[in-house]
Short mmCIF file of C-alpha atoms in Angstrom, two decimals:
data_model
loop_
_atom_site.label_atom_id
_atom_site.label_comp_id
_atom_site.label_asym_id
_atom_site.label_seq_id
_atom_site.Cartn_x
_atom_site.Cartn_y
_atom_site.Cartn_z
CA MET A 1 -21.90 37.42 -65.45
CA ASN A 2 -21.63 41.35 -64.97
CA LYS A 3 -18.11 42.43 -65.11
CA GLY A 4 -19.11 45.62 -63.28
CA ASP A 5 -18.59 47.85 -66.55
CA GLY A 6 -21.89 49.73 -66.04
CA GLY A 7 -24.07 47.29 -67.94
CA TRP A 8 -27.59 46.58 -66.97
CA SER A 9 -29.07 43.32 -66.23
CA PRO A 10 -30.09 41.64 -69.57
CA TYR A 11 -33.57 40.88 -67.95
CA LEU A 12 -34.09 44.51 -67.30
CA ALA A 13 -32.75 45.82 -70.62
CA GLY A 14 -34.60 43.06 -72.55
CA GLY A 15 -37.93 43.80 -70.71
CA LEU A 16 -37.49 47.25 -71.51
CA SER A 17 -36.83 46.77 -75.04
CA GLY A 18 -39.95 44.63 -75.29
CA LEU A 19 -41.78 47.61 -73.90
CA VAL A 20 -40.31 49.80 -76.57
CA GLY A 21 -41.51 47.25 -79.07
CA VAL A 22 -45.15 47.40 -77.87
CA MET A 23 -45.22 51.11 -77.83
CA SER A 24 -43.96 51.06 -81.54
CA VAL A 25 -46.80 48.63 -82.52
CA TRP A 26 -49.37 50.78 -80.52
CA LEU A 27 -48.08 54.20 -81.66
CA ALA A 28 -46.66 53.66 -85.17
CA GLY A 29 -48.11 50.34 -86.18
CA GLN A 30 -44.61 49.01 -86.61
CA PHE A 31 -42.89 45.62 -85.64
CA PHE A 32 -39.12 45.48 -85.15
CA GLY A 33 -37.01 44.17 -87.89
CA ALA A 34 -33.77 44.88 -89.43
CA SER A 35 -32.95 42.47 -92.42
CA THR A 36 -35.23 43.97 -95.05
CA SER A 37 -33.35 47.33 -94.75
CA PHE A 38 -30.19 45.66 -95.92
CA VAL A 39 -31.91 44.48 -99.17
CA ARG A 40 -33.44 47.80 -99.71
CA THR A 41 -30.01 49.39 -99.43
CA ALA A 42 -28.53 46.84 -101.84
CA GLY A 43 -31.34 47.98 -104.30
CA MET A 44 -30.57 51.68 -103.58
CA ILE A 45 -26.97 51.18 -104.40
CA GLU A 46 -27.73 49.20 -107.38
CA GLN A 47 -30.23 51.94 -108.67
CA TRP A 48 -27.29 54.32 -109.07
CA PHE A 49 -25.92 51.92 -111.60
CA SER A 50 -28.86 50.52 -113.35
CA PRO A 51 -32.10 51.78 -112.37
CA GLU A 52 -33.94 49.92 -115.24
CA ARG A 53 -32.70 46.47 -114.02
CA VAL A 54 -33.70 47.09 -110.42
CA GLY A 55 -37.11 48.27 -111.61
CA GLN A 56 -37.57 44.85 -113.30
CA LEU A 57 -36.36 42.73 -110.43
CA GLU A 58 -39.50 40.91 -108.88
CA TYR A 59 -38.21 41.38 -105.33
CA PHE A 60 -37.63 45.07 -105.74
CA ILE A 61 -41.04 45.53 -107.08
CA ARG A 62 -42.41 43.93 -103.86
CA VAL A 63 -39.70 45.64 -101.49
CA VAL A 64 -39.24 48.92 -103.07
CA PRO A 65 -35.63 50.24 -102.45
CA ARG A 66 -36.36 53.38 -100.39
CA ILE A 67 -35.87 54.89 -96.84
CA ASP A 68 -38.61 53.62 -94.75
CA TRP A 69 -39.59 53.28 -90.95
CA GLN A 70 -37.40 50.22 -90.68
CA TRP A 71 -34.35 51.83 -92.51
CA MET A 72 -34.44 54.65 -90.13
CA PHE A 73 -35.04 52.20 -87.24
CA VAL A 74 -31.48 50.55 -88.15
CA ILE A 75 -29.77 53.77 -88.21
CA GLY A 76 -31.48 54.64 -84.90
CA ILE A 77 -29.75 51.43 -83.42
CA VAL A 78 -26.15 52.65 -84.38
CA LEU A 79 -26.98 56.16 -82.74
CA GLY A 80 -28.47 54.63 -79.55
CA SER A 81 -25.65 52.25 -79.16
CA LEU A 82 -23.13 55.03 -79.70
CA VAL A 83 -24.73 57.27 -76.94
CA SER A 84 -25.05 54.51 -74.55
CA ALA A 85 -21.47 53.35 -75.05
CA TRP A 86 -20.00 56.91 -75.09
CA THR A 87 -21.92 58.05 -71.71
CA SER A 88 -20.85 54.81 -69.94
CA GLY A 89 -17.31 54.81 -71.02
CA SER A 90 -17.73 51.39 -72.82
CA PHE A 91 -17.11 52.69 -76.36
CA ARG A 92 -14.02 50.90 -77.83
CA TRP A 93 -12.44 51.07 -81.27
CA GLN A 94 -11.76 47.42 -82.24
CA SER A 95 -11.08 45.55 -85.29
CA VAL A 96 -10.78 42.16 -83.73
CA PRO A 97 -13.16 40.98 -81.01
CA ASP A 98 -11.67 39.62 -77.76
CA MET A 99 -12.50 36.10 -78.17
CA TRP A 100 -11.41 35.97 -81.49
CA ARG A 101 -8.09 37.50 -80.52
CA GLU A 102 -7.71 34.74 -77.93
CA ARG A 103 -8.09 32.05 -80.45
CA PHE A 104 -6.76 33.51 -83.67
CA GLY A 105 -4.51 36.42 -82.57
CA HIS A 106 -4.57 39.81 -83.91
CA THR A 107 -5.58 38.92 -87.47
CA PRO A 108 -7.85 41.90 -88.69
CA VAL A 109 -7.78 40.82 -92.40
CA LYS A 110 -8.79 37.20 -91.51
CA ARG A 111 -11.49 38.71 -89.13
CA ALA A 112 -12.77 40.88 -92.16
CA ILE A 113 -12.96 38.03 -94.61
CA PHE A 114 -14.95 35.82 -92.03
CA ALA A 115 -17.22 38.62 -91.18
CA PHE A 116 -17.99 39.59 -94.82
CA THR A 117 -18.62 35.98 -95.73
CA GLY A 118 -20.83 35.25 -92.75
CA GLY A 119 -22.77 38.46 -93.52
CA VAL A 120 -23.43 37.37 -97.04
CA VAL A 121 -24.68 33.98 -95.87
CA ALA A 122 -26.72 35.32 -92.82
CA MET A 123 -28.65 37.75 -95.03
CA PHE A 124 -29.48 35.32 -97.58
CA GLY A 125 -30.75 32.91 -95.01
CA ALA A 126 -32.52 35.64 -92.96
CA ARG A 127 -34.47 36.96 -96.10
CA LEU A 128 -35.23 33.39 -97.26
CA ALA A 129 -36.74 32.63 -93.84
CA ASP A 130 -38.54 36.04 -93.88
CA GLY A 131 -36.88 36.66 -90.52
CA MET B 1 -42.11 61.94 -92.75
CA ASN B 2 -43.45 61.50 -89.19
CA ILE B 3 -43.12 57.81 -89.52
CA LEU B 4 -39.44 58.05 -90.33
CA ILE B 5 -38.87 60.01 -87.15
CA TYR B 6 -40.72 57.40 -85.23
CA GLY B 7 -38.37 54.80 -86.80
CA LEU B 8 -35.25 56.71 -85.68
CA ILE B 9 -36.48 57.35 -82.16
CA THR B 10 -37.66 53.73 -81.79
CA GLY B 11 -34.29 52.40 -83.16
CA PHE B 12 -32.32 54.81 -80.94
CA LEU B 13 -34.00 53.42 -77.96
CA PHE B 14 -33.69 49.91 -78.93
CA GLY B 15 -29.97 50.51 -79.72
CA PHE B 16 -29.37 52.13 -76.36
CA LEU B 17 -30.95 49.12 -74.49
CA LEU B 18 -29.09 46.59 -76.59
CA GLN B 19 -25.89 48.35 -75.54
CA LYS B 20 -26.90 48.58 -71.84
CA GLY B 21 -27.77 44.89 -71.94
CA ARG B 22 -24.25 44.16 -73.36
CA VAL B 23 -25.67 41.99 -75.95
CA LEU B 24 -24.07 43.57 -78.94
CA ARG B 25 -20.70 42.11 -78.59
CA TYR B 26 -19.22 39.34 -80.63
CA ASP B 27 -18.00 37.58 -77.43
CA LYS B 28 -21.62 37.64 -76.23
CA GLN B 29 -23.17 36.24 -79.44
CA LEU B 30 -20.45 33.53 -79.85
CA GLY B 31 -20.88 32.87 -76.11
CA ALA B 32 -24.46 32.02 -76.67
CA LEU B 33 -23.76 29.99 -79.76
CA ARG B 34 -21.07 28.11 -78.01
CA LEU B 35 -23.54 27.54 -74.95
CA MET B 36 -21.24 29.49 -72.58
CA ASP B 37 -22.89 32.70 -71.80
CA MET B 38 -26.81 33.10 -72.14
CA THR B 39 -26.96 36.74 -71.66
CA ILE B 40 -28.42 37.11 -75.30
CA VAL B 41 -31.11 34.44 -74.74
CA LYS B 42 -31.99 36.28 -71.29
CA PHE B 43 -32.32 39.54 -73.18
CA MET B 44 -34.48 38.13 -76.07
CA LEU B 45 -36.84 35.87 -74.06
CA SER B 46 -37.46 39.03 -71.48
CA SER B 47 -38.22 41.08 -74.43
CA VAL B 48 -40.40 38.31 -76.03
CA ILE B 49 -42.37 37.89 -72.91
CA VAL B 50 -43.12 41.79 -72.49
CA GLY B 51 -43.74 42.07 -76.19
CA MET B 52 -46.04 39.08 -76.30
CA VAL B 53 -48.15 40.22 -73.35
CA GLY B 54 -48.27 43.83 -74.75
CA VAL B 55 -49.12 43.11 -78.27
CA TYR B 56 -51.85 40.61 -77.35
CA LEU B 57 -53.33 43.22 -75.13
CA LEU B 58 -53.21 45.79 -77.83
CA GLN B 59 -54.87 43.43 -80.09
CA ASP B 60 -57.75 42.46 -77.60
CA LEU B 61 -58.41 46.18 -77.10
CA GLY B 62 -58.60 46.66 -80.96
CA VAL B 63 -55.85 49.13 -81.28
CA ALA B 64 -53.31 46.85 -83.19
CA LYS B 65 -53.07 43.93 -85.28
CA LEU B 66 -50.80 40.98 -85.04
CA SER B 67 -48.23 40.69 -87.88
CA VAL B 68 -48.28 36.88 -88.51
CA LYS B 69 -45.82 35.40 -91.00
CA SER B 70 -46.54 32.30 -93.04
CA LEU B 71 -45.36 28.99 -91.83
CA MET B 72 -43.40 27.85 -94.82
CA LEU B 73 -41.19 24.82 -93.73
CA GLY B 74 -38.83 24.92 -96.91
CA PRO B 75 -37.69 28.50 -96.54
CA ILE B 76 -37.69 28.60 -92.84
CA ILE B 77 -35.57 25.52 -92.35
CA ILE B 78 -33.16 26.23 -95.23
CA GLY B 79 -33.03 29.83 -94.38
CA GLY B 80 -32.62 29.21 -90.68
CA LEU B 81 -29.60 26.79 -91.18
CA LEU B 82 -27.94 29.41 -93.60
CA PHE B 83 -28.62 32.21 -90.98
CA GLY B 84 -27.00 30.09 -88.17
CA LEU B 85 -23.94 29.38 -90.29
CA GLY B 86 -23.51 32.97 -91.24
CA TRP B 87 -24.19 34.40 -87.71
CA GLY B 88 -21.50 31.98 -86.41
CA LEU B 89 -19.02 33.36 -88.90
CA LEU B 90 -19.87 36.92 -88.51
CA GLY B 91 -20.83 36.88 -84.85
CA TYR B 92 -23.44 39.57 -85.06
CA CYS B 93 -26.97 39.43 -86.59
CA PRO B 94 -28.51 42.23 -88.71
CA GLY B 95 -29.63 44.53 -85.92
CA THR B 96 -26.70 43.98 -83.57
CA SER B 97 -24.16 44.49 -86.40
CA MET B 98 -25.38 48.20 -86.42
CA GLY B 99 -25.32 48.41 -82.72
CA ALA B 100 -21.72 46.90 -82.59
CA LEU B 101 -20.59 49.48 -85.16
CA GLY B 102 -22.15 52.19 -82.73
CA GLU B 103 -20.04 50.63 -79.71
CA GLY B 104 -16.89 51.15 -81.93
CA ARG B 105 -16.50 47.54 -82.68
CA TRP B 106 -15.92 48.26 -86.38
CA ASP B 107 -15.33 44.62 -87.61
CA ALA B 108 -19.14 44.74 -87.73
CA LEU B 109 -18.57 46.96 -90.82
CA TRP B 110 -17.30 43.99 -92.86
CA GLY B 111 -20.35 42.21 -91.80
CA ILE B 112 -22.70 45.02 -92.82
CA LEU B 113 -21.14 45.25 -96.40
CA GLY B 114 -21.45 41.45 -96.54
CA MET B 115 -25.06 41.58 -95.51
CA ILE B 116 -25.90 44.13 -98.09
CA VAL B 117 -24.27 42.05 -100.90
CA GLY B 118 -26.15 38.95 -99.41
CA GLY B 119 -29.38 41.03 -99.66
CA GLY B 120 -28.55 41.86 -103.32
CA LEU B 121 -27.99 38.17 -104.08
CA PHE B 122 -31.16 37.33 -102.50
CA ALA B 123 -33.06 39.73 -104.80
CA GLU B 124 -31.44 38.15 -107.88
CA ALA B 125 -32.36 34.59 -106.70
CA TYR B 126 -35.97 35.39 -105.58
CA PRO B 127 -37.73 34.46 -108.82
CA TRP B 128 -36.11 31.00 -108.71
CA LEU B 129 -36.59 30.56 -104.99
CA ARG B 130 -40.26 31.44 -105.50
CA SER B 131 -40.73 28.59 -107.94
CA THR B 132 -38.78 26.09 -105.55
CA VAL B 133 -38.09 26.51 -101.99
CA TYR B 134 -41.04 28.76 -101.34
CA THR B 135 -43.43 26.22 -102.54
CA TRP B 136 -42.13 23.46 -100.13
CA GLY B 137 -44.40 23.05 -96.86
CA ASP B 138 -46.41 26.26 -97.06
CA TYR B 139 -49.14 26.13 -94.20
CA GLY B 140 -50.07 29.77 -94.30
CA ARG B 141 -50.40 32.22 -91.44
CA LEU B 142 -50.75 30.27 -88.25
CA THR B 143 -50.41 31.03 -84.52
CA LEU B 144 -49.90 28.54 -81.68
CA PRO B 145 -53.11 29.27 -80.12
CA GLU B 146 -54.88 28.75 -83.51
CA MET B 147 -53.25 25.45 -84.03
CA LEU B 148 -54.16 24.23 -80.66
CA GLY B 149 -57.44 25.80 -80.85
CA VAL B 150 -57.31 27.66 -77.53
CA ASN B 151 -57.38 31.19 -76.27
CA HIS B 152 -53.96 33.04 -76.43
CA TRP B 153 -54.28 33.84 -72.70
CA LEU B 154 -53.84 30.09 -72.10
CA ILE B 155 -50.54 29.82 -74.04
CA ILE B 156 -48.91 33.23 -72.70
CA PRO B 157 -48.72 32.04 -68.98
CA VAL B 158 -47.38 28.70 -70.00
CA PHE B 159 -44.64 30.49 -72.16
CA ILE B 160 -43.83 32.85 -69.26
CA VAL B 161 -43.47 30.00 -66.85
CA GLY B 162 -41.32 28.19 -69.16
CA ALA B 163 -39.06 31.10 -69.61
CA ILE B 164 -38.72 31.76 -65.87
CA LEU B 165 -37.67 28.18 -65.26
CA LEU B 166 -35.17 28.39 -68.03
CA PHE B 167 -33.82 31.75 -66.54
CA ARG B 168 -33.48 29.93 -63.00
CA TRP B 169 -31.59 27.07 -64.54
CA PHE B 170 -29.17 29.60 -66.33
CA GLU B 171 -28.62 31.40 -63.08
CA ARG B 172 -28.02 28.26 -61.14
CA LYS B 173 -25.53 27.11 -63.87
CA GLY B 174 -23.86 30.41 -63.94
CA LEU B 175 -24.51 30.77 -67.63
#
């Protein structure tokens, strides 16, 4: 359901993204992923406060809190999306998504609480399943 | 250093395509979870098809190795249920939350902060999880072709035909 806002077919954009993934495996030996970078970021923030404790946590011994390929990949997603949105005029500052507004009205605080809580639960699940 | 630049460029291209495919938005993600709009499923499956063919080709040519994760029923089922619950509340997954921020949908920022906290909590819980959930139903690294004992080039076309039939059905239903 293209609303004629300059978006591409999801089949085309998805297929091309698969091609980018294949090139990444070929040239850099790296598979796409994002969730580990959130754990690394948590570790990097915790390191400012208590580096000894982070150094002893089993998970941070396996997954060292540092900037790696995937961390840069995740930053790249923000920039790529920004450029695509900006150049196609689809960039929009929004604190409450349209569907949320239709159902719950303009309630940015409620949205923030649900988004934050959802983020905590989703990331715990994603890491548990090694996704 | 080089590998970090590769990461940034690859992420840039992926983020660009995610935005072009219009799959970053809360409305699209909730649309998929509410079975109203299959844009995201179309994007993901198209990406999987190309990736599957490409990566297996690279493997057969000896220039890449598959990265197969262990089939651990306990962590996958429990983690998957938690992920689904959180995804439904947040409306973005880890990668798309970053892309949504790039589009100006800054409610994603709350989700990103939540995910960093969730990651920290996971690291705390990890020793306990390892002695419990991670021991439940661990079958090691398996692939579908290995389990069925057939060549992967037999499975890949079946998967592609299945995806195309699904796409046709989506288009007929206007999903």
